[in-house]
Amino acid sequence: MRTLKTRTALKAVRVFYFETKEKVMTEIFKKLALLGDVWVLWLLLGASIFSVGVIIERWKVFRKSEVNFPDFIDKLTGFLEKGNLAGAKDLVQNGQGVEVRVASAGLSHLFKGYASVEEAMTSRLVLERSRLDKNLIVLGTLGNNAPFIGLFGTVLGVIKAFNDLALNGSSGVSVVMAGISSALIATAFGILVALPAVIANNIFQTELKKKLVNAQSLIHLFQVYLKDESEGHLRRAVKRTSKEEVGV
């Protein structure tokens, strides 16, 4: 008998607990929803300012990394073909682009063999990719999620509008329509924030891929001359310079 009463009491406590918890959660969400879409608009405004800042910062970085690659690789190929190491080093000495720095890494390790050259250039390429890829995830995230944030703001605005209708009755229809119209601005604003982020991210990603491909072509170019079985001008120049450095 006591066990049955105990079970009944525990069941009543559990029911009361879950009902109370559900009411509390519902009340919290209702209060959040009745705040409307204004705070979402402020959130989107802050995100748009941050996005513009990232776009400008990345644009400066990519601009500094610009290289006339066809002209650069033609000149570098000419120097490597002739074994002119001094000319090749002068070519990359003051360069700012990804391709130039990758080529510089290869030239500085010529005396260690083709395997070391490849590893040094690949290592430099990884570092350069990390530098260019920095903060692009921000643009990708905003581009993908800003419309959903705006839609969330619209839903909150609509909830608030219908709550106002429930409070004001038929006399508040015009107010509700105005509230719904205002709430739709959040969705439009979300799309507006997303568009520049998506466009800029696509441009930067395309430019990054192009630079990576260019750098990979440089790695293969160095291997062509360093693996030359006929021991061309570059390999002879490397051996000659190496002997001069050790005083042989």
Short mmCIF file of C-alpha atoms in Angstrom, two decimals:
data_model
loop_
_atom_site.label_atom_id
_atom_site.label_comp_id
_atom_site.label_asym_id
_atom_site.label_seq_id
_atom_site.Cartn_x
_atom_site.Cartn_y
_atom_site.Cartn_z
CA MET A 1 0.00 0.00 0.00
CA ARG A 2 2.77 2.41 0.96
CA THR A 3 4.69 1.46 -2.18
CA LEU A 4 1.68 2.29 -4.34
CA LYS A 5 1.24 5.65 -2.63
CA THR A 6 4.95 6.37 -3.03
CA ARG A 7 4.84 5.58 -6.75
CA THR A 8 1.78 7.76 -7.19
CA ALA A 9 3.47 10.64 -5.39
CA LEU A 10 6.63 10.29 -7.46
CA LYS A 11 4.58 10.22 -10.65
CA ALA A 12 2.76 13.36 -9.60
CA VAL A 13 6.07 15.08 -8.84
CA ARG A 14 7.47 14.11 -12.24
CA VAL A 15 4.38 15.35 -14.03
CA PHE A 16 4.50 18.62 -12.11
CA TYR A 17 8.23 19.00 -12.83
CA PHE A 18 7.92 18.47 -16.58
CA GLU A 19 4.83 20.65 -16.86
CA THR A 20 6.57 23.43 -14.95
CA LYS A 21 9.71 23.05 -17.08
CA GLU A 22 7.67 23.20 -20.27
CA LYS A 23 5.85 26.31 -19.10
CA VAL A 24 9.13 28.00 -18.16
CA MET A 25 10.70 27.19 -21.54
CA THR A 26 7.60 28.37 -23.37
CA GLU A 27 7.57 31.60 -21.42
CA ILE A 28 11.27 32.22 -22.08
CA PHE A 29 10.86 31.66 -25.82
CA LYS A 30 7.73 33.82 -25.88
CA LYS A 31 9.59 36.70 -24.24
CA LEU A 32 12.41 36.27 -26.75
CA ALA A 33 10.00 36.18 -29.65
CA LEU A 34 8.13 39.26 -28.46
CA LEU A 35 11.37 41.22 -28.61
CA GLY A 36 10.74 41.17 -32.34
CA ASP A 37 13.24 41.41 -35.15
CA VAL A 38 15.03 44.58 -34.05
CA TRP A 39 17.89 42.82 -32.26
CA VAL A 40 18.35 40.53 -35.27
CA LEU A 41 18.69 43.59 -37.50
CA TRP A 42 21.39 44.97 -35.22
CA LEU A 43 23.13 41.59 -35.32
CA LEU A 44 23.05 41.61 -39.12
CA LEU A 45 24.32 45.18 -39.19
CA GLY A 46 27.30 44.19 -37.05
CA ALA A 47 27.91 41.15 -39.26
CA SER A 48 27.82 43.30 -42.40
CA ILE A 49 30.37 45.75 -40.97
CA PHE A 50 32.62 42.84 -39.97
CA SER A 51 32.21 41.29 -43.41
CA VAL A 52 33.21 44.52 -45.17
CA GLY A 53 36.25 44.79 -42.90
CA VAL A 54 37.35 41.24 -43.80
CA ILE A 55 36.79 41.90 -47.51
CA ILE A 56 38.95 45.04 -47.44
CA GLU A 57 41.69 43.32 -45.41
CA ARG A 58 41.78 40.28 -47.73
CA TRP A 59 41.72 42.51 -50.81
CA LYS A 60 44.86 44.29 -49.59
CA VAL A 61 46.61 40.98 -48.91
CA PHE A 62 45.75 39.54 -52.33
CA ARG A 63 46.69 42.78 -54.06
CA LYS A 64 50.15 42.67 -52.50
CA SER A 65 50.49 39.08 -53.74
CA GLU A 66 49.79 39.93 -57.37
CA VAL A 67 52.43 38.66 -59.81
CA ASN A 68 52.63 38.78 -63.60
CA PHE A 69 53.15 35.04 -63.59
CA PRO A 70 53.63 34.39 -67.33
CA ASP A 71 56.37 37.02 -67.44
CA PHE A 72 57.90 35.80 -64.17
CA ILE A 73 58.06 32.13 -65.16
CA ASP A 74 59.49 32.99 -68.59
CA LYS A 75 62.32 34.98 -67.01
CA LEU A 76 62.94 32.33 -64.35
CA THR A 77 62.97 29.56 -66.96
CA GLY A 78 65.54 31.50 -68.96
CA PHE A 79 67.82 31.86 -65.94
CA LEU A 80 67.47 28.19 -65.00
CA GLU A 81 68.08 27.08 -68.56
CA LYS A 82 71.33 29.04 -68.68
CA GLY A 83 72.35 28.10 -65.14
CA ASN A 84 72.31 31.79 -64.15
CA LEU A 85 71.70 31.42 -60.41
CA ALA A 86 72.60 35.03 -59.66
CA GLY A 87 70.00 36.27 -62.12
CA ALA A 88 67.37 33.92 -60.72
CA LYS A 89 68.04 35.06 -57.17
CA ASP A 90 67.90 38.71 -58.18
CA LEU A 91 64.55 38.04 -59.85
CA VAL A 92 62.98 36.72 -56.64
CA GLN A 93 64.86 38.89 -54.14
CA ASN A 94 62.31 41.67 -53.72
CA GLY A 95 59.17 39.86 -54.91
CA GLN A 96 55.98 39.92 -52.85
CA GLY A 97 53.84 37.28 -54.53
CA VAL A 98 53.19 33.71 -53.44
CA GLU A 99 54.83 32.34 -56.56
CA VAL A 100 57.94 34.46 -56.02
CA ARG A 101 58.36 33.32 -52.41
CA VAL A 102 57.89 29.67 -53.38
CA ALA A 103 60.54 30.03 -56.10
CA SER A 104 62.85 31.75 -53.61
CA ALA A 105 62.52 28.80 -51.23
CA GLY A 106 63.54 26.47 -54.03
CA LEU A 107 66.55 28.54 -55.02
CA SER A 108 67.80 28.73 -51.45
CA HIS A 109 67.87 24.90 -51.20
CA LEU A 110 69.36 24.04 -54.59
CA PHE A 111 72.55 22.64 -53.08
CA LYS A 112 70.66 20.06 -50.99
CA GLY A 113 69.28 18.09 -53.94
CA TYR A 114 66.00 17.95 -55.81
CA ALA A 115 64.14 16.19 -52.97
CA SER A 116 65.02 18.96 -50.52
CA VAL A 117 64.08 21.61 -53.08
CA GLU A 118 60.67 20.03 -53.58
CA GLU A 119 60.03 19.75 -49.85
CA ALA A 120 61.15 23.34 -49.19
CA MET A 121 58.93 24.73 -51.94
CA THR A 122 55.96 22.64 -50.84
CA SER A 123 56.44 23.75 -47.23
CA ARG A 124 56.53 27.38 -48.31
CA LEU A 125 53.42 26.85 -50.42
CA VAL A 126 51.53 25.49 -47.41
CA LEU A 127 52.48 28.56 -45.36
CA GLU A 128 51.46 30.93 -48.15
CA ARG A 129 48.15 29.15 -48.60
CA SER A 130 47.43 29.47 -44.88
CA ARG A 131 48.23 33.19 -45.05
CA LEU A 132 45.91 33.82 -48.01
CA ASP A 133 43.15 31.55 -46.71
CA LYS A 134 42.96 33.39 -43.38
CA ASN A 135 39.49 34.79 -42.54
CA LEU A 136 37.91 33.49 -45.76
CA ILE A 137 35.91 31.12 -43.59
CA VAL A 138 34.22 34.22 -42.12
CA LEU A 139 32.97 35.25 -45.55
CA GLY A 140 31.84 31.72 -46.31
CA THR A 141 29.99 31.44 -43.01
CA LEU A 142 28.24 34.77 -43.39
CA GLY A 143 27.34 34.05 -47.00
CA ASN A 144 25.73 30.75 -46.05
CA ASN A 145 24.01 31.78 -42.82
CA ALA A 146 23.09 35.47 -43.03
CA PRO A 147 19.85 34.74 -44.97
CA PHE A 148 18.80 32.24 -42.30
CA ILE A 149 19.50 34.78 -39.56
CA GLY A 150 17.36 37.28 -41.45
CA LEU A 151 14.60 34.68 -41.84
CA PHE A 152 14.78 34.03 -38.10
CA GLY A 153 14.28 37.74 -37.49
CA THR A 154 11.28 37.73 -39.83
CA VAL A 155 9.69 34.82 -37.96
CA LEU A 156 10.15 36.64 -34.66
CA GLY A 157 8.63 39.78 -36.16
CA VAL A 158 5.60 37.85 -37.42
CA ILE A 159 5.12 36.24 -34.00
CA LYS A 160 5.16 39.66 -32.38
CA ALA A 161 2.73 41.00 -34.98
CA PHE A 162 0.19 38.25 -34.32
CA ASN A 163 0.60 38.72 -30.58
CA ASP A 164 -0.24 42.39 -31.07
CA LEU A 165 -3.30 41.33 -33.07
CA ALA A 166 -4.42 39.08 -30.22
CA LEU A 167 -4.08 41.97 -27.77
CA ASN A 168 -5.68 44.67 -29.91
CA GLY A 169 -8.35 42.66 -31.72
CA SER A 170 -9.66 43.71 -35.11
CA SER A 171 -8.73 47.32 -34.46
CA GLY A 172 -5.05 46.33 -34.58
CA VAL A 173 -5.07 44.77 -38.08
CA SER A 174 -3.32 47.72 -39.69
CA VAL A 175 -0.71 47.70 -36.96
CA VAL A 176 -0.16 43.97 -37.51
CA MET A 177 0.23 44.41 -41.26
CA ALA A 178 2.79 47.12 -40.62
CA GLY A 179 4.61 44.79 -38.20
CA ILE A 180 4.72 41.96 -40.75
CA SER A 181 5.98 44.33 -43.42
CA SER A 182 8.68 45.53 -41.07
CA ALA A 183 9.59 41.95 -40.15
CA LEU A 184 10.23 41.05 -43.79
CA ILE A 185 13.01 43.62 -43.83
CA ALA A 186 15.11 41.22 -41.75
CA THR A 187 15.06 38.61 -44.52
CA ALA A 188 15.95 41.20 -47.14
CA PHE A 189 18.75 42.52 -44.93
CA GLY A 190 20.09 39.00 -44.40
CA ILE A 191 20.29 38.44 -48.15
CA LEU A 192 21.92 41.85 -48.58
CA VAL A 193 24.60 40.91 -46.06
CA ALA A 194 25.16 37.51 -47.68
CA LEU A 195 25.59 38.67 -51.30
CA PRO A 196 28.85 40.67 -50.94
CA ALA A 197 30.31 37.97 -48.69
CA VAL A 198 29.53 35.22 -51.20
CA ILE A 199 30.82 37.20 -54.18
CA ALA A 200 34.03 38.24 -52.41
CA ASN A 201 34.65 34.73 -51.08
CA ASN A 202 34.25 33.24 -54.56
CA ILE A 203 36.66 35.78 -56.05
CA PHE A 204 39.27 35.22 -53.34
CA GLN A 205 38.95 31.43 -53.54
CA THR A 206 39.40 31.54 -57.33
CA GLU A 207 42.46 33.76 -56.98
CA LEU A 208 43.86 31.46 -54.29
CA LYS A 209 43.43 28.37 -56.48
CA LYS A 210 45.16 30.14 -59.37
CA LYS A 211 48.14 31.02 -57.19
CA LEU A 212 48.37 27.45 -55.87
CA VAL A 213 48.37 26.08 -59.42
CA ASN A 214 51.08 28.58 -60.41
CA ALA A 215 53.21 27.59 -57.43
CA GLN A 216 52.80 23.90 -58.25
CA SER A 217 53.97 24.56 -61.80
CA LEU A 218 57.10 26.21 -60.38
CA ILE A 219 57.84 23.13 -58.25
CA HIS A 220 57.59 20.94 -61.34
CA LEU A 221 59.76 23.38 -63.29
CA PHE A 222 62.57 23.10 -60.74
CA GLN A 223 62.32 19.33 -60.81
CA VAL A 224 62.66 19.32 -64.59
CA TYR A 225 66.08 20.94 -64.38
CA LEU A 226 67.32 19.29 -61.21
CA LYS A 227 66.42 15.78 -62.42
CA ASP A 228 67.95 16.37 -65.84
CA GLU A 229 70.02 13.23 -66.50
CA SER A 230 72.13 15.05 -69.06
CA GLU A 231 73.33 17.39 -66.30
CA GLY A 232 72.32 20.66 -67.88
CA HIS A 233 73.46 24.17 -67.14
CA LEU A 234 71.57 24.45 -63.85
CA ARG A 235 73.07 21.32 -62.28
CA ARG A 236 76.55 22.31 -63.41
CA ALA A 237 76.03 25.81 -62.01
CA VAL A 238 74.88 24.37 -58.68
CA LYS A 239 77.93 22.13 -58.47
CA ARG A 240 80.25 24.96 -59.45
CA THR A 241 78.76 27.38 -56.93
CA SER A 242 78.83 24.73 -54.22
CA LYS A 243 82.52 24.08 -54.79
CA GLU A 244 83.26 27.80 -54.70
CA GLU A 245 81.46 28.14 -51.37
CA VAL A 246 83.47 25.35 -49.74
CA GLY A 247 86.68 26.66 -51.27
CA VAL A 248 87.44 23.69 -53.47
#
